[in-house]
Coordinates of C-alpha atoms in Angstrom, one line a residue:
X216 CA 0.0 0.0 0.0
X217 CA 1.3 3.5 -0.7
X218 CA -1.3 6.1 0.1
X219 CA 0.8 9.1 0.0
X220 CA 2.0 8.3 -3.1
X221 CA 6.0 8.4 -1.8
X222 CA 7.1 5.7 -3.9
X223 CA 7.8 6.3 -7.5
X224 CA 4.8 5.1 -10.0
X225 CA 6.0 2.2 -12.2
X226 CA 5.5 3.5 -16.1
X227 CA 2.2 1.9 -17.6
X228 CA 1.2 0.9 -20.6
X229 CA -2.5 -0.1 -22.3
X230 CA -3.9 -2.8 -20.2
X231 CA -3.9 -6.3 -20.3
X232 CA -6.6 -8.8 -19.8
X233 CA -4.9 -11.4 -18.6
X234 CA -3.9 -11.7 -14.9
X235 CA -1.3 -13.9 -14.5
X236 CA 1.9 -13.1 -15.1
X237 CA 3.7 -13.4 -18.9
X238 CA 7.5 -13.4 -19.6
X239 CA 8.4 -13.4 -23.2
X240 CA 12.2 -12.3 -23.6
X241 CA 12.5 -13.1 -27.2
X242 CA 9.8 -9.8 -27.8
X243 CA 11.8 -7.4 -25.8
X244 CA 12.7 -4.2 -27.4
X245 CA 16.4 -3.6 -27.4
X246 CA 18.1 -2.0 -24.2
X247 CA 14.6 -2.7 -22.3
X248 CA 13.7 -5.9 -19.9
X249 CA 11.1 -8.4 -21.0
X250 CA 7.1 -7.4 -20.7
X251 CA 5.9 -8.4 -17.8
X252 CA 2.7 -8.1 -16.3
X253 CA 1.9 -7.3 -12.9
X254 CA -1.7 -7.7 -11.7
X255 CA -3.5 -6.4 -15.0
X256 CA -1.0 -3.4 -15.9
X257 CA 2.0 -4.4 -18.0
X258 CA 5.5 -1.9 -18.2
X259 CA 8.9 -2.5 -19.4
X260 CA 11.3 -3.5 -16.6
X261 CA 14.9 -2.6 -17.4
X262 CA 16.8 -5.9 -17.3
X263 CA 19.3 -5.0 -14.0
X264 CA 15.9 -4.8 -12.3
X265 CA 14.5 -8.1 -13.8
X266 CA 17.4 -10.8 -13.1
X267 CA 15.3 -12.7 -10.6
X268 CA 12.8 -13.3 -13.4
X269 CA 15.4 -13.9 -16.1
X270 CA 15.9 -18.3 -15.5
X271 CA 12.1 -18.6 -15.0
X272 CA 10.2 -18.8 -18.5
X273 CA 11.8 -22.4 -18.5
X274 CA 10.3 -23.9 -15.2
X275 CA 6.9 -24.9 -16.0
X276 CA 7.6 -26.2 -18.8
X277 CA 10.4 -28.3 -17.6
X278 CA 8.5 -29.0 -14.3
X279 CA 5.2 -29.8 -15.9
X280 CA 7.2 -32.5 -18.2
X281 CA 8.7 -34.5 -15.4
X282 CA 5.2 -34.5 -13.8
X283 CA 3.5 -35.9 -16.5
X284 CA 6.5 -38.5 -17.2
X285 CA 5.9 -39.2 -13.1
X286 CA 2.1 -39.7 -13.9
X287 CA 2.8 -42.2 -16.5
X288 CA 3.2 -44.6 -13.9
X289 CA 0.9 -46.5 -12.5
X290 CA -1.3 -45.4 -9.1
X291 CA 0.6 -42.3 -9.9
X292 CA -1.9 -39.0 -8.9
X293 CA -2.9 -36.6 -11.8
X294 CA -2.7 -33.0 -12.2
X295 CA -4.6 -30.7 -9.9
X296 CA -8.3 -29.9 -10.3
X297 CA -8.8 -26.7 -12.2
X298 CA -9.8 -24.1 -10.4
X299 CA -12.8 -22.8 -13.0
X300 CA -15.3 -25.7 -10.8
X301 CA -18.4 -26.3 -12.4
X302 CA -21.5 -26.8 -10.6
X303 CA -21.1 -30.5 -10.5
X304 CA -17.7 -31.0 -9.4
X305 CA -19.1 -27.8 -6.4
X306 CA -21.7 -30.5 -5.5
X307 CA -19.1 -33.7 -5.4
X308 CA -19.2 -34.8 -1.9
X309 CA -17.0 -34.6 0.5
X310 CA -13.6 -36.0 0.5
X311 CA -12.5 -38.8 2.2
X312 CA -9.4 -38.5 5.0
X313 CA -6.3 -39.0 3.7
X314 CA -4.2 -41.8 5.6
X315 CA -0.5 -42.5 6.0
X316 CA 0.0 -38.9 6.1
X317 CA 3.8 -38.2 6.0
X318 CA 6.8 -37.5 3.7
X319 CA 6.4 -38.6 0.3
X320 CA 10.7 -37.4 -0.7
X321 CA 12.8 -35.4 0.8
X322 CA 15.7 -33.3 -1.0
X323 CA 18.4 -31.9 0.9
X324 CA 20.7 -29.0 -0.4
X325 CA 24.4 -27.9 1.0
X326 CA 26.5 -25.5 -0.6
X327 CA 29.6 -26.6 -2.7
X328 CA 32.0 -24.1 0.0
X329 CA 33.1 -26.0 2.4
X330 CA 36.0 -26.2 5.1
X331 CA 37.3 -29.5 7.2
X332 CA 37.5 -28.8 10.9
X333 CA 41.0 -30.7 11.2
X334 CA 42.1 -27.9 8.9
X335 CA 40.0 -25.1 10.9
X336 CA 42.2 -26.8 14.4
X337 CA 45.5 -26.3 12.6
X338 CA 44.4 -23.2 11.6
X339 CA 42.9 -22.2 14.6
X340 CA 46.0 -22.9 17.1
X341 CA 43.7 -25.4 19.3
X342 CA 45.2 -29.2 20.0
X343 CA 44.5 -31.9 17.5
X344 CA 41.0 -33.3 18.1
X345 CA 39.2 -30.5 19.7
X346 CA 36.7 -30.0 16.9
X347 CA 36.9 -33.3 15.1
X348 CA 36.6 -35.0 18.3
X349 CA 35.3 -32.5 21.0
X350 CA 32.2 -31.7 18.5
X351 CA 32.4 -34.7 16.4
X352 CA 32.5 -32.9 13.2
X353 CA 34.3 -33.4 10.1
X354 CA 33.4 -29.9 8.2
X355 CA 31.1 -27.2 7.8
X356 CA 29.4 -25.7 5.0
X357 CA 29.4 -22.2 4.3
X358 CA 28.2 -19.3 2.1
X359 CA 30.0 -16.3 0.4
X360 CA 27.6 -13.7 -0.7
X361 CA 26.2 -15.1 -3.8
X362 CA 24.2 -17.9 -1.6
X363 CA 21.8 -17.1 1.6
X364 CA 18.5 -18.6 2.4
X365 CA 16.7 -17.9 -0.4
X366 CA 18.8 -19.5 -3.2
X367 CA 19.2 -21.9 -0.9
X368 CA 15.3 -23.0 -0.6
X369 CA 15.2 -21.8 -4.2
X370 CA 17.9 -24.9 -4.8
X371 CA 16.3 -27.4 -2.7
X372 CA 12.5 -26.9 -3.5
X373 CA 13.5 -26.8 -7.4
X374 CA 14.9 -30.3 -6.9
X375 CA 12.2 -31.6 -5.6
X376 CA 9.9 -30.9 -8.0
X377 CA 12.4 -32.0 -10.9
X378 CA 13.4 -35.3 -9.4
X379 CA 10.3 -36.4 -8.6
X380 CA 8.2 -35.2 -11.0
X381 CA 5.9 -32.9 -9.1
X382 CA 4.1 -30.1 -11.2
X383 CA 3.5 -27.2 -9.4
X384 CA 0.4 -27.5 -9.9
X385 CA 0.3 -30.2 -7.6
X386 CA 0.8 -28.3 -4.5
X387 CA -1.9 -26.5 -2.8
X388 CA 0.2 -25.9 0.6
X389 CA 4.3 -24.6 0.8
X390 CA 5.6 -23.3 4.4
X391 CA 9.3 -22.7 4.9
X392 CA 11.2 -23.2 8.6
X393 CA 14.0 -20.4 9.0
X394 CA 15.6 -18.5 11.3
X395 CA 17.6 -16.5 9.1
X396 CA 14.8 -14.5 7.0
X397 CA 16.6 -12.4 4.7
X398 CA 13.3 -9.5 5.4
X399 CA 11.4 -8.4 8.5
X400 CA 8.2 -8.5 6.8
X401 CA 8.5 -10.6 3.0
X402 CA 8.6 -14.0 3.7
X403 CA 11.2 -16.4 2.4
X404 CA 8.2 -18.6 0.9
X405 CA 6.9 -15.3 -1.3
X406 CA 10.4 -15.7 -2.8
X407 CA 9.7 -19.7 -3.9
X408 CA 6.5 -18.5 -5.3
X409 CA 8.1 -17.8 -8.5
X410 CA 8.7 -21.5 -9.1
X411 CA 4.6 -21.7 -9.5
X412 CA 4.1 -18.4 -11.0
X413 CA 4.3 -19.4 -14.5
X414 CA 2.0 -22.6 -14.1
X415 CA -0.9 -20.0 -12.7
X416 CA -0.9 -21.6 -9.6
X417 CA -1.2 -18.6 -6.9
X418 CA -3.4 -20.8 -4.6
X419 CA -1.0 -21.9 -2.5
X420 CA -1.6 -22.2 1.2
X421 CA 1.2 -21.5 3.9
X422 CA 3.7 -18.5 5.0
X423 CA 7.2 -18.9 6.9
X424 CA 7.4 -20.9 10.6
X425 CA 10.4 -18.5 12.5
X426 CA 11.1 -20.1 16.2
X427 CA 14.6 -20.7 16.1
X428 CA 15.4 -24.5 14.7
X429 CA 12.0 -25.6 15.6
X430 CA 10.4 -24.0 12.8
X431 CA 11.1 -26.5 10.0
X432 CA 9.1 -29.4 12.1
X433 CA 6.0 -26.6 13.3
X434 CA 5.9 -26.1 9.3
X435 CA 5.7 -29.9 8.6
X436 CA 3.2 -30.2 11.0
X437 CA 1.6 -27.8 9.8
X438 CA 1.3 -29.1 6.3
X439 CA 0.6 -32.9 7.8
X440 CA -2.8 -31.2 9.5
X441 CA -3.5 -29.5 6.2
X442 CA -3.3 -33.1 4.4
X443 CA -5.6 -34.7 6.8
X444 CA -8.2 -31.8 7.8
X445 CA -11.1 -31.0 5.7
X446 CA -9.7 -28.2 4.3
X447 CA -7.5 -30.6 1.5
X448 CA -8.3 -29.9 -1.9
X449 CA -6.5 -33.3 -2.5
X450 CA -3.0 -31.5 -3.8
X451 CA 0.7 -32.2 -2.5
X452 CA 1.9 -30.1 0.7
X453 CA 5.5 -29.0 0.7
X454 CA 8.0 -27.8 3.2
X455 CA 11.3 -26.2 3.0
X456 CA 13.7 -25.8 5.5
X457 CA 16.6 -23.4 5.1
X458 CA 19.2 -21.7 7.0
X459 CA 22.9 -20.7 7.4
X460 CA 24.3 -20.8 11.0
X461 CA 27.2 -18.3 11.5
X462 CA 29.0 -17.1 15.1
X463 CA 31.6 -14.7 15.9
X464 CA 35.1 -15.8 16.2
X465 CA 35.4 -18.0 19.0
X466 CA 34.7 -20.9 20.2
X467 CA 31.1 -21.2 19.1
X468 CA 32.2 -20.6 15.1
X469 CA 33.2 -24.1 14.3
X470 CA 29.5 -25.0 15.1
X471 CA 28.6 -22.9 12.1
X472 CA 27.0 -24.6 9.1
X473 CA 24.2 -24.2 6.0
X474 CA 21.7 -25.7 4.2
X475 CA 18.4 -26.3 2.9
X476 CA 15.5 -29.0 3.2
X477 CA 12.8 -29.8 0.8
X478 CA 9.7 -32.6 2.1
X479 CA 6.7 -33.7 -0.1
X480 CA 4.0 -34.1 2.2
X481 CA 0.9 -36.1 1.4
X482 CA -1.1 -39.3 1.9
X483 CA 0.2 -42.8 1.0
X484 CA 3.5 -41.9 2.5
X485 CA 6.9 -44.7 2.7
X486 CA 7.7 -43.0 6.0
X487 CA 4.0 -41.8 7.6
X488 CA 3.4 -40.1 10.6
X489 CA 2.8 -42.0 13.7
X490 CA -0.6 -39.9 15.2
X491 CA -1.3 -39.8 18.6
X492 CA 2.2 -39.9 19.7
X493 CA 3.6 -36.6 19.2
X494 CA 4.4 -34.7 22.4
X495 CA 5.6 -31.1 22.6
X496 CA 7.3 -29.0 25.5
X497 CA 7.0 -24.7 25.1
X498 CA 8.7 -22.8 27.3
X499 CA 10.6 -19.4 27.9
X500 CA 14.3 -19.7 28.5
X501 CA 17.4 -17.5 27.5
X502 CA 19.6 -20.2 26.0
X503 CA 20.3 -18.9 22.4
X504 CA 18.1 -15.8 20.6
X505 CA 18.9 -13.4 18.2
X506 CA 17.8 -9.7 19.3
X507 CA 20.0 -7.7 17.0
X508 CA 23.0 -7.9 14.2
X509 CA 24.0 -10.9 12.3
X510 CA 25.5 -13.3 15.2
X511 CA 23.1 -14.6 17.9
X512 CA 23.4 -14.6 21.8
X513 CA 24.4 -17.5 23.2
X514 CA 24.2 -18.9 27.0
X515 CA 26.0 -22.3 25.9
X516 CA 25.8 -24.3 29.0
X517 CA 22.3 -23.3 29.6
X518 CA 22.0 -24.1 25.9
X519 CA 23.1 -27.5 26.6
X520 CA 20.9 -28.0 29.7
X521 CA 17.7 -26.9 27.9
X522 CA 18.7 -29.4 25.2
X523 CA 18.6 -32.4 27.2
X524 CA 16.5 -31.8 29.7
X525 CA 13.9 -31.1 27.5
X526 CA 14.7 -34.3 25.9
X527 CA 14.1 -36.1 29.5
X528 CA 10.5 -34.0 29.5
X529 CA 10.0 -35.2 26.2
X530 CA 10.7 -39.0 26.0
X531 CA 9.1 -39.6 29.7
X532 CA 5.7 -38.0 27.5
X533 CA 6.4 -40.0 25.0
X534 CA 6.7 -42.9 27.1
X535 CA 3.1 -42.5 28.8
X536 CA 1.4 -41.9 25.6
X537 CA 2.9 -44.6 24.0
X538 CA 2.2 -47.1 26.9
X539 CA -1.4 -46.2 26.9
X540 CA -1.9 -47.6 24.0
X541 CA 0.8 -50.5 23.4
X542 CA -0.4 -51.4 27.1
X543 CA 3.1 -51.8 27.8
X544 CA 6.5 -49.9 28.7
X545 CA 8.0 -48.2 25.8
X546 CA 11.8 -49.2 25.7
X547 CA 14.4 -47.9 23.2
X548 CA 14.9 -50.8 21.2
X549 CA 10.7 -50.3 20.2
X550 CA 12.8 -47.2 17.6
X551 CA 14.6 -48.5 15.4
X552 CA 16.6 -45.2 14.2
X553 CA 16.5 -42.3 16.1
X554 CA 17.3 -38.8 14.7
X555 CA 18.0 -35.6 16.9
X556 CA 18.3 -31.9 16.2
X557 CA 22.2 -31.6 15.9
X558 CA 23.8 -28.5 16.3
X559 CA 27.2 -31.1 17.0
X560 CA 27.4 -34.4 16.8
X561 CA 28.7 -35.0 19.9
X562 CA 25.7 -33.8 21.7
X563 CA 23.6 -36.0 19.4
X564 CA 25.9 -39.0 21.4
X565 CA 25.4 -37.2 24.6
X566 CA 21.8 -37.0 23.6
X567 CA 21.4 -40.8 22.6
X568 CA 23.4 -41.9 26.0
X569 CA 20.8 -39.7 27.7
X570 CA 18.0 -42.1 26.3
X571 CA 19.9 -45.0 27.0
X572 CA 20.3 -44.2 30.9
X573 CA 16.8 -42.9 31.3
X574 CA 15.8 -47.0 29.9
X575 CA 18.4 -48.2 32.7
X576 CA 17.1 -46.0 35.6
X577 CA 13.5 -46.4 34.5
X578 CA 13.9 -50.2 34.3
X579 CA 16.3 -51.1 36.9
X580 CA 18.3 -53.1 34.3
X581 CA 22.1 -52.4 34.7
X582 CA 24.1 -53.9 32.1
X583 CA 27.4 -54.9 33.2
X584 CA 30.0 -54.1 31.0
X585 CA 28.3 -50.4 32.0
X586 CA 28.4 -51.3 35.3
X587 CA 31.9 -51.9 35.3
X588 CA 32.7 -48.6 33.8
X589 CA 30.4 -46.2 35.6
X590 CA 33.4 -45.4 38.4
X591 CA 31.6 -47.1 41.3
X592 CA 28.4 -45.0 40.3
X593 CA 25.5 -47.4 41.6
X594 CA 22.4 -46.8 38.9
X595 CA 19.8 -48.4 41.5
X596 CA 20.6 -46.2 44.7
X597 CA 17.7 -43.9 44.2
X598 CA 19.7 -40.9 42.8
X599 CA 18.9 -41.8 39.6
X600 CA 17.8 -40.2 37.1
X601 CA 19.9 -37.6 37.5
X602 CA 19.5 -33.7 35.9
X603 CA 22.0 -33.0 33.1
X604 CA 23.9 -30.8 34.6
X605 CA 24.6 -33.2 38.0
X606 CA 25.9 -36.0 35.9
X607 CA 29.1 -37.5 37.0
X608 CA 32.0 -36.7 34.3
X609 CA 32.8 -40.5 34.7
X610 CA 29.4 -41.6 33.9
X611 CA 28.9 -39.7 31.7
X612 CA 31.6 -40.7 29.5
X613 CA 30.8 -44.5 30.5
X614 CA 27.5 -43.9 29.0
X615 CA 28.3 -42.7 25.6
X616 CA 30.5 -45.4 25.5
X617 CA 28.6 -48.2 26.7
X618 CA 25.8 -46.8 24.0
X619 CA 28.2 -46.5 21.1
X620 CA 27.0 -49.5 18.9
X621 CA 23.7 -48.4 19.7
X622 CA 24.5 -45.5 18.5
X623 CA 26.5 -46.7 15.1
X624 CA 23.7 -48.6 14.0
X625 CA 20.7 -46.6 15.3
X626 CA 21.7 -42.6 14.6
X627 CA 24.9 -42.5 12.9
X628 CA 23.6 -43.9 9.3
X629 CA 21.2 -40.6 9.4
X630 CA 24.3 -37.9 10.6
X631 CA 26.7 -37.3 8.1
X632 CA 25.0 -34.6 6.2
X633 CA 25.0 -33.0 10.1
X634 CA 28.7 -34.1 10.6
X635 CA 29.5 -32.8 7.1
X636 CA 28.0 -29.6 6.6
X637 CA 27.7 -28.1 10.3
X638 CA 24.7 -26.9 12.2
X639 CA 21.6 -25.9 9.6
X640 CA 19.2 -24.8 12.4
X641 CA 15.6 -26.0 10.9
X642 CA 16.8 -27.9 8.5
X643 CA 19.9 -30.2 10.7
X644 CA 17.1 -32.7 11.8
X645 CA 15.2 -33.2 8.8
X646 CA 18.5 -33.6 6.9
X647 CA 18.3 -37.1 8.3
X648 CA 15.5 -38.4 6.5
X649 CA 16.8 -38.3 2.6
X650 CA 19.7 -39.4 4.2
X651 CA 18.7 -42.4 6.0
X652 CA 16.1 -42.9 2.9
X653 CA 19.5 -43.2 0.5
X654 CA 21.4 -45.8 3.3
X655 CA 18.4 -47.9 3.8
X656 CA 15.9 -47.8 1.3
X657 CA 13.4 -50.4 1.4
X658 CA 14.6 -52.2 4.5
X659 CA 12.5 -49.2 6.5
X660 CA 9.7 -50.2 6.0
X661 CA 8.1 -51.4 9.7
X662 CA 10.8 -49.6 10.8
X663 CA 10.0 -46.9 13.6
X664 CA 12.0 -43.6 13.5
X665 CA 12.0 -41.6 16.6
X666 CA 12.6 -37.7 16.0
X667 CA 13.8 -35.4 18.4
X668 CA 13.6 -31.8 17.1
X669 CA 14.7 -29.1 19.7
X670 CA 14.2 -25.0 19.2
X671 CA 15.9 -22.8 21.5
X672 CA 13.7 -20.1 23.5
X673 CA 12.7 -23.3 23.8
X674 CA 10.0 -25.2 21.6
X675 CA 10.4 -28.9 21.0
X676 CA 8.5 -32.3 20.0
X677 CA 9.4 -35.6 20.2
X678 CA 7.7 -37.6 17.3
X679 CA 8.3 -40.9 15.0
X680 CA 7.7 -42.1 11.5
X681 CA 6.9 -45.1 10.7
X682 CA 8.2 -46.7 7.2
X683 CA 6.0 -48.5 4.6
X684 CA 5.3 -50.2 1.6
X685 CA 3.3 -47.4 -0.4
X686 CA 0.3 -48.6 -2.7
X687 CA 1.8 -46.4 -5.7
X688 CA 5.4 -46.8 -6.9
X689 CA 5.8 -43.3 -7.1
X690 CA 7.3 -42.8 -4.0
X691 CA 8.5 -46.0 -2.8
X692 CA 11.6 -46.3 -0.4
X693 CA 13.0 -48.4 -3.1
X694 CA 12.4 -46.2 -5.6
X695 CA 13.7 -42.8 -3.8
X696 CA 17.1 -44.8 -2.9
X697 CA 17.6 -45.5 -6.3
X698 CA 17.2 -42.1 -7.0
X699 CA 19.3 -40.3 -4.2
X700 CA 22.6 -38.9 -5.1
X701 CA 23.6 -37.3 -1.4
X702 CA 27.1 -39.6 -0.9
X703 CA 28.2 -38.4 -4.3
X704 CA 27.6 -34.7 -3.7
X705 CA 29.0 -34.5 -0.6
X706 CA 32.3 -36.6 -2.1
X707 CA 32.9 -34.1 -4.8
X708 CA 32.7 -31.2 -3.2
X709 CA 36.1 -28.9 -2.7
X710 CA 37.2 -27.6 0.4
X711 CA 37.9 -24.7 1.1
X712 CA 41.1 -23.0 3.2
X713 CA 40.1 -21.4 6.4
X714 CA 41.3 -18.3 5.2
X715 CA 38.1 -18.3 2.7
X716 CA 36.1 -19.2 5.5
X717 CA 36.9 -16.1 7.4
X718 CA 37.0 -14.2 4.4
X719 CA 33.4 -15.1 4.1
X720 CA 32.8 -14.3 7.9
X721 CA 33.8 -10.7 7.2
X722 CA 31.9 -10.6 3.9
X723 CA 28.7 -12.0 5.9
X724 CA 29.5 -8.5 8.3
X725 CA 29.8 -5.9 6.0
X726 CA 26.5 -7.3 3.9
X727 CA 24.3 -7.5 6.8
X728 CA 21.3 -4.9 6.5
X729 CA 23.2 -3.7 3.3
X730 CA 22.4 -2.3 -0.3
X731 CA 23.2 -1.7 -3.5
X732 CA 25.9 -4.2 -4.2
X733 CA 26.6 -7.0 -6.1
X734 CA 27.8 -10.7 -4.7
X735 CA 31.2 -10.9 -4.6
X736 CA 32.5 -15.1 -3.1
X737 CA 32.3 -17.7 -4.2
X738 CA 32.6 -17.9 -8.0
X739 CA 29.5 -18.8 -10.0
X740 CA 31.9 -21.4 -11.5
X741 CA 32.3 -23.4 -8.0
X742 CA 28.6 -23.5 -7.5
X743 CA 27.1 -26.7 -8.7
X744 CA 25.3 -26.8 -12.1
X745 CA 21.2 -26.2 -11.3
X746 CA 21.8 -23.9 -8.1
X747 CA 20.5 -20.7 -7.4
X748 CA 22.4 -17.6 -6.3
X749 CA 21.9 -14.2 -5.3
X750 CA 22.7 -11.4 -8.4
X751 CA 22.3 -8.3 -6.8
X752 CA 20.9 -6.3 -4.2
X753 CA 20.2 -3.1 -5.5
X754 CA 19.7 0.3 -3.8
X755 CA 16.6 -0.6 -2.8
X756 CA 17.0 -3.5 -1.0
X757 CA 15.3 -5.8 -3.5
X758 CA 17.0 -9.1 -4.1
X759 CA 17.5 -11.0 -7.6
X760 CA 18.0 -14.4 -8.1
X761 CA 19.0 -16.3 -11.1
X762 CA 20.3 -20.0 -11.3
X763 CA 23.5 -21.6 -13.1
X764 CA 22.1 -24.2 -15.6
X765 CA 21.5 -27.9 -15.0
X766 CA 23.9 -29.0 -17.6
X767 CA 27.0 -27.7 -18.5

């Protein structure tokens, strides 16, 4: 709205009568932009101003193709309903519930810049092991300023759709997690929205989830209630998650990290949602938030309390729920691969351990080869469970030992994209899920995954997903696995030294809540061939997007 008249009027031309939106580059005039229509006036845009237009005639077309070639298979679902409903079709009654609710694929997207943390220690000055041990990670991905959250979710949510053959037509609900919104007010998802704009589809449900890294799994639950509530007009839900993690020199900046998460959401699933069983904690605490500037505020020991005691809070809910209707204790061998929010991995062990011992305490069963190495600690004197924070160092570390091959076989298959690319707030959880789809495939199905997914401030939930034999082959676990490319992606990327890390750092702090300038890191050449990247922020604060073709 503008009703002073402030901003300057876009030049017009005769009207249109056609609403949506029409590119056509071949018809522009020399030295002007395309035409493009917006609403039902059409003007010349000069071309500077039009780059985040200039790689979308292409996408329908493109998109639409894979979706038919998808819906050539059998059970697979047809295009959309039009939205010009005849009287019949405004009479048909009413749909039926749609079961086995869950995620249909999963995409996940990291950026090609990356840096090893045994070369961050040498660089760094710290002993051998401090980051590759102490945190468990082997690297962290990072942006320049050609990347940020939007190309990112730009990235992801356009592989989706191509792999799998999803027209955008076929979505009537997209909602994007974040905590790094690149606006106060324009959501992240009004940026995606040009991925549907040439198909016609506007009727698309859903805005941005922001509560720290809980806001990927608020959005996918979210789209899951969408799915199974009355309101489904019988098209795909989608979610995106997308974030890059950065902190001040320190201690805290190895924990850095980025990436993007894409799930179809829908009935039929391989890996559906196990209702009834979800359990959530909300509270107000101080351990990470972000009130000003580009690097958050961080209480990290508080940060680690809130963590895993809210896990305790959390699995003893679980628990009751679940025993209420199994009409029997739950115990942790019931989930068959559990996946936690993982800002490093080796709070993901601590976080496992923590599961383990609860079991113990809760069912007076001490193995022991734990008993043994608990230094003397006696899990049956009534001390037990302990808080956290009163842990004995020595159990502690007897714990995450004794749990280890639990561990190995139960978490580890779904952490490397964590372990890999660092901390990617709403998206590090969820990264799990293509993951563990491309190690396992087929053999989840009656597998039970248990999900842990923790938001500082704090907001958490603690549920599971259960794997399947779909009716359709569309989206089989055997199918997706053959599909999945993740190990090979993450094996060719470069790395980088960690002198281009913090180069990027201090790029990252002279772009935040800047103008009028144009990306400078990494190359377009060392981004991967069908990503999206930022062209230019011009002087009015307006970002444009374009992507580096599929195939080069």
């Amino acid at each position: 709205m503008d009703p002073e008249g402030i901003y300057p009027a876009l030049p017009t031309a005769k009207r249109r009568k056609s609403c949506p939106a029409r590119r056509d580059l071949a018809s522009a005039e020399p030295g002007k932009g395309p035409r493009v229509s917006h609403r039902d006036t059409s003007f010349s845009v000069p071309p500077e101003q039009l780059v985040a237009h200039l790689a979308l005639p292409t996408i329908t077309n493109e998109l639409l193709q894979s979706s038919q070639d998808a819906q050539g298979m059998p059970g697979a679902p047809g295009p959309a309903t039009p939205h010009h409903l005849g009287a019949a079709a405004m009479a048909a009654p009413p749909r039926a519930q749609a079961e086995h609710v869950g995620v249909l694929a999963a995409e996940v997207y990291f950026p090609s810049t990356y840096v090893r943390h045994e070369d961050l220690e040498k660089h760094d000055g710290v002993p051998t092991g401090k980051y590759t041990v102490g945190l468990g990670q082997q690297g962290l991905a990072f942006v320049g300023d050609r990347e940020d959250p939007v190309s990112m979710a730009l990235t992801a949510l356009r592989r989706l759709l191509e792999k799998h053959g999803v027209s955008p037509l076929e979505v009537g609900r997209l909602e994007v997690g974040t905590e790094s919104a690149v606006d106060s007010s324009k959501s992240i998802k009004t940026y995606l929205m040009a991925l549907f704009d040439e198909a016609g589809n506007s009727d698309v449900e859903g805005v941005d989830c922001i509560q720290a890294c809980y806001g990927g799994t608020a959005a996918v639950q979210n789209a899951a209630n969408w799915v199974e509530s009355r309101s489904w007009d019988g098209r795909y839900a989608v979610v995106v998650m997308t974030d890059v993690s950065v902190y001040p020199a320190g201690p805290a900046r190895p924990t850095s990290g980025a990436g993007a998460v894409a799930l179809l959401i829908g009935p039929d699933a391989p890996l559906a949602l196990e209702r009834g069983l979800s359990v959530t904690h909300m509270a107000h605490a101080y351990d990470f938030y972000k009130p000003s500037g580009l690097y958050p505020a961080v209480d990290g020991p508080l940060s680690v309390y809130c963590y895993l005691s809210t896990l305790d809070l959390l699995y003893a809910r679980y628990s009751a729920k679940w025993e209420k209707r199994a009409g029997r204790p739950l115990r942790l061998d019931d989930a068959d691969h559990v996946l936690f929010h993982a800002p490093y991995n080796k709070l993901v062990q601590k976080a496992y351990a923590r599961l383990v011992y609860t079991d113990i305490v809760k069912h007076g069963e001490v193995p022991e080869a734990l008993a043994a190495a608990a230094a003397g600690q006696d899990l049956k004197d009534g001390s037990h469970p302990r808080p956290p924070m009163q842990m004995p160092s020595g159990l502690d570390k007897a714990l995450v030992g004794f749990s280890f091959p639990d561990y190995d076989r139960k978490v580890r298959p779904s952490t490397c994209v964590a372990r890999q690319c660092g901390n990617m707030y709403t998206a590090s959880i969820w990264s799990g899920i293509p993951q563990l789809i491309e190690t396992t495939g087929a053999a989840l199905e009656r597998r039970r995954i248990l999900l842990y997914s923790y938001g500082s401030g704090i907001s958490a939930t603690m549920l599971s997903l259960v794997g399947r034999a779909t009716e359709s082959p569309r989206f089989s676990l055997q199918r997706l696995q053959a599909m999945s490319d993740l190990a090979m992606r993450l094996a060719r990327r470069v790395p980088k030294s960690p002198e281009e890390f913090e180069q990027a750092m201090q790029l990252a702090e002279q772009r935040w809540g800047a103008g009028n300038y144009k990306p400078e890191m990494p190359s377009v050449d060392d981004l991967e061939p069908g990503t999206y990247y930022l062209v230019e922020v011009d002087a009015r604060y307006r970002r444009a997007y374009a992507r580096k073709p599929a195939s080069q």
